[in-house]
Structure formats: structure tokens, C-alpha cells
Coordinates of C-alpha atoms in Angstrom, one line a residue:
M1 CA -3.0 -40.3 -4.6
T2 CA -3.9 -40.7 -1.2
V3 CA -5.4 -37.9 1.0
Q4 CA -2.3 -38.3 3.4
S5 CA -0.1 -38.3 0.4
I6 CA -1.1 -34.7 -0.5
G7 CA -0.7 -33.2 2.8
L8 CA -4.0 -34.0 4.4
Q9 CA -4.7 -36.1 8.0
C10 CA -7.6 -38.4 8.3
S11 CA -8.8 -39.0 11.4
P12 CA -11.0 -41.7 12.3
R13 CA -12.0 -40.0 15.7
D14 CA -14.8 -37.4 16.2
A15 CA -13.9 -34.3 15.5
G16 CA -14.8 -32.7 19.1
Q17 CA -11.9 -35.2 19.8
V18 CA -9.7 -34.1 17.6
A19 CA -10.0 -30.6 18.7
D20 CA -9.8 -31.2 22.4
T21 CA -6.6 -32.9 22.0
A22 CA -5.3 -30.1 19.3
R23 CA -6.4 -27.7 21.9
Q24 CA -4.8 -29.9 24.7
C25 CA -1.6 -29.8 22.7
G26 CA -1.8 -26.0 22.3
A27 CA -2.8 -25.4 19.1
R28 CA -5.1 -23.1 17.6
V29 CA -8.4 -25.0 16.3
A30 CA -10.5 -23.9 13.7
R31 CA -13.5 -26.3 13.1
V32 CA -15.5 -26.6 9.7
D33 CA -18.6 -28.9 10.5
G34 CA -20.0 -30.3 6.7
P35 CA -20.8 -27.4 5.0
R36 CA -22.7 -28.2 1.8
D37 CA -21.5 -25.5 -0.4
R38 CA -18.3 -23.3 -1.3
Q39 CA -19.3 -20.3 0.6
A40 CA -20.5 -21.8 3.6
F41 CA -17.3 -23.2 3.6
Y42 CA -15.4 -19.8 2.9
R43 CA -17.7 -18.2 5.9
A44 CA -16.9 -21.0 8.4
V45 CA -13.0 -20.3 7.8
A46 CA -13.2 -16.5 8.2
A47 CA -15.3 -16.8 11.5
Q48 CA -12.9 -19.6 12.4
L49 CA -9.4 -18.2 12.1
D50 CA -10.7 -14.0 12.4
V51 CA -9.4 -13.5 8.8
P52 CA -8.7 -9.9 7.6
A53 CA -11.4 -7.8 6.2
W54 CA -9.5 -8.6 2.8
F55 CA -10.3 -11.9 2.3
G56 CA -12.8 -12.5 -0.6
H57 CA -14.4 -15.6 -0.2
N58 CA -13.0 -17.5 -2.9
L59 CA -10.1 -19.9 -3.8
D60 CA -7.4 -17.7 -4.7
A61 CA -8.3 -15.6 -1.2
L62 CA -8.6 -18.8 0.9
R63 CA -5.2 -19.9 -0.3
D64 CA -3.7 -16.5 0.6
V65 CA -5.2 -16.0 4.1
L66 CA -3.9 -19.8 4.8
T67 CA -0.5 -19.6 3.5
D68 CA 0.0 -16.1 5.2
L69 CA -2.0 -16.6 8.9
S70 CA 0.9 -13.6 10.1
W71 CA -2.2 -11.7 11.9
L72 CA -2.5 -14.7 14.0
P73 CA 0.1 -15.6 16.9
A74 CA 2.7 -18.1 16.3
G75 CA 2.1 -21.7 16.9
E76 CA 0.3 -24.4 15.3
I77 CA -3.3 -24.3 13.8
V78 CA -5.4 -27.0 13.2
L79 CA -8.0 -26.7 10.9
I80 CA -10.8 -29.6 11.0
W81 CA -12.9 -30.3 8.4
E82 CA -15.6 -32.6 9.5
D83 CA -17.7 -34.3 6.7
P84 CA -15.7 -33.1 3.6
A85 CA -18.2 -35.5 1.9
A86 CA -21.3 -33.4 2.5
L87 CA -19.7 -30.9 -0.3
A88 CA -18.9 -33.5 -3.1
P89 CA -22.8 -33.9 -4.5
A90 CA -23.4 -30.6 -4.9
D91 CA -19.9 -29.3 -6.1
P92 CA -17.5 -32.4 -6.8
E93 CA -15.1 -29.5 -8.6
G94 CA -15.5 -27.6 -5.5
H95 CA -14.7 -30.4 -3.0
D96 CA -11.8 -31.7 -4.8
R97 CA -10.5 -27.9 -5.2
L98 CA -10.8 -27.0 -1.9
L99 CA -8.8 -30.2 -0.8
D100 CA -6.1 -28.9 -3.3
V101 CA -5.8 -25.6 -1.8
L102 CA -6.0 -26.8 1.9
A103 CA -3.2 -29.7 1.2
D104 CA -1.1 -26.8 -0.8
A105 CA -1.5 -24.8 2.4
A106 CA -0.7 -27.0 4.9
A107 CA 2.7 -28.0 2.8
A108 CA 3.9 -24.2 2.1
S109 CA 3.6 -23.7 6.3
R110 CA 5.6 -26.5 7.2
T111 CA 8.5 -24.9 8.4
S112 CA 6.5 -21.8 9.3
D113 CA 6.2 -20.3 12.8
R114 CA 2.4 -20.8 12.0
P115 CA 2.4 -24.5 10.9
L116 CA -1.2 -25.3 9.1
R117 CA -2.2 -28.9 9.9
V118 CA -5.7 -30.2 8.1
V119 CA -7.4 -32.8 9.5
L120 CA -10.2 -34.4 8.1
T121 CA -12.8 -36.2 9.5
G122 CA -16.4 -38.4 8.7
R123 CA -16.7 -38.8 5.3
I124 CA -14.0 -37.8 2.9

């Protein structure tokens, strides 16, 4: 199974370039730069997407906010995870589970008015 087959996109470009291009196309950009643990990932997503106060900083809550996104204005949301492999040594299961949640959320939002696109840059 490749990353693309599960609904995530890989980019050889620098995360900053991906973010600039997405913004130029009118997307809202959330950028998560190489967190080394799940809690840092949750905090980064919460800060970047201004998630509601009910966000519980766990996998289920992450899935809930990324498949809803109703508090944001309509339009594409691009979540860029730079260097996802930084998390793998300390938490290999967490790394894989986060990728699963992100892929599920991207797939679930495809037909919504707030589609989520997840782009992985750097090491996966």
C-alpha cells in the first residue's frame, strides 16, 4: 500500500513552497512541522486550525475535528505535515495511526464544502 493509495499526498517540494502554492490557490493552510510525539502533533493541529475548545487531544478527537471542520469558512483546507518520520522512532504505532486518521479525514471530506487535503513533505 502506498501513501497515495490511502488518500494522502507526498510532495518532494519544501513545506514552505507547498504552503505558498496552496495559499495562492485560495486554500487555508495548516502546517505541522516534524513533531516528535503525538501530543505535539495535536497541539500543532489545534493551533493551526483554531479548533474548538472541546478538542480532546487524542486520536478520536482528531478524527472528529478533521471530519467536521464546520467552524472554519468554506473552502479547501491543506494540512501539511513536514517530516512525519520524525515521530516514528519514538512512537511507531502513533505515527501509523495518525496517518490512518489523516487519510480517513481527507477521504471523508472530499465532497464537503471544506475538503481536507493532507500533504506529507520530507521523510515519511
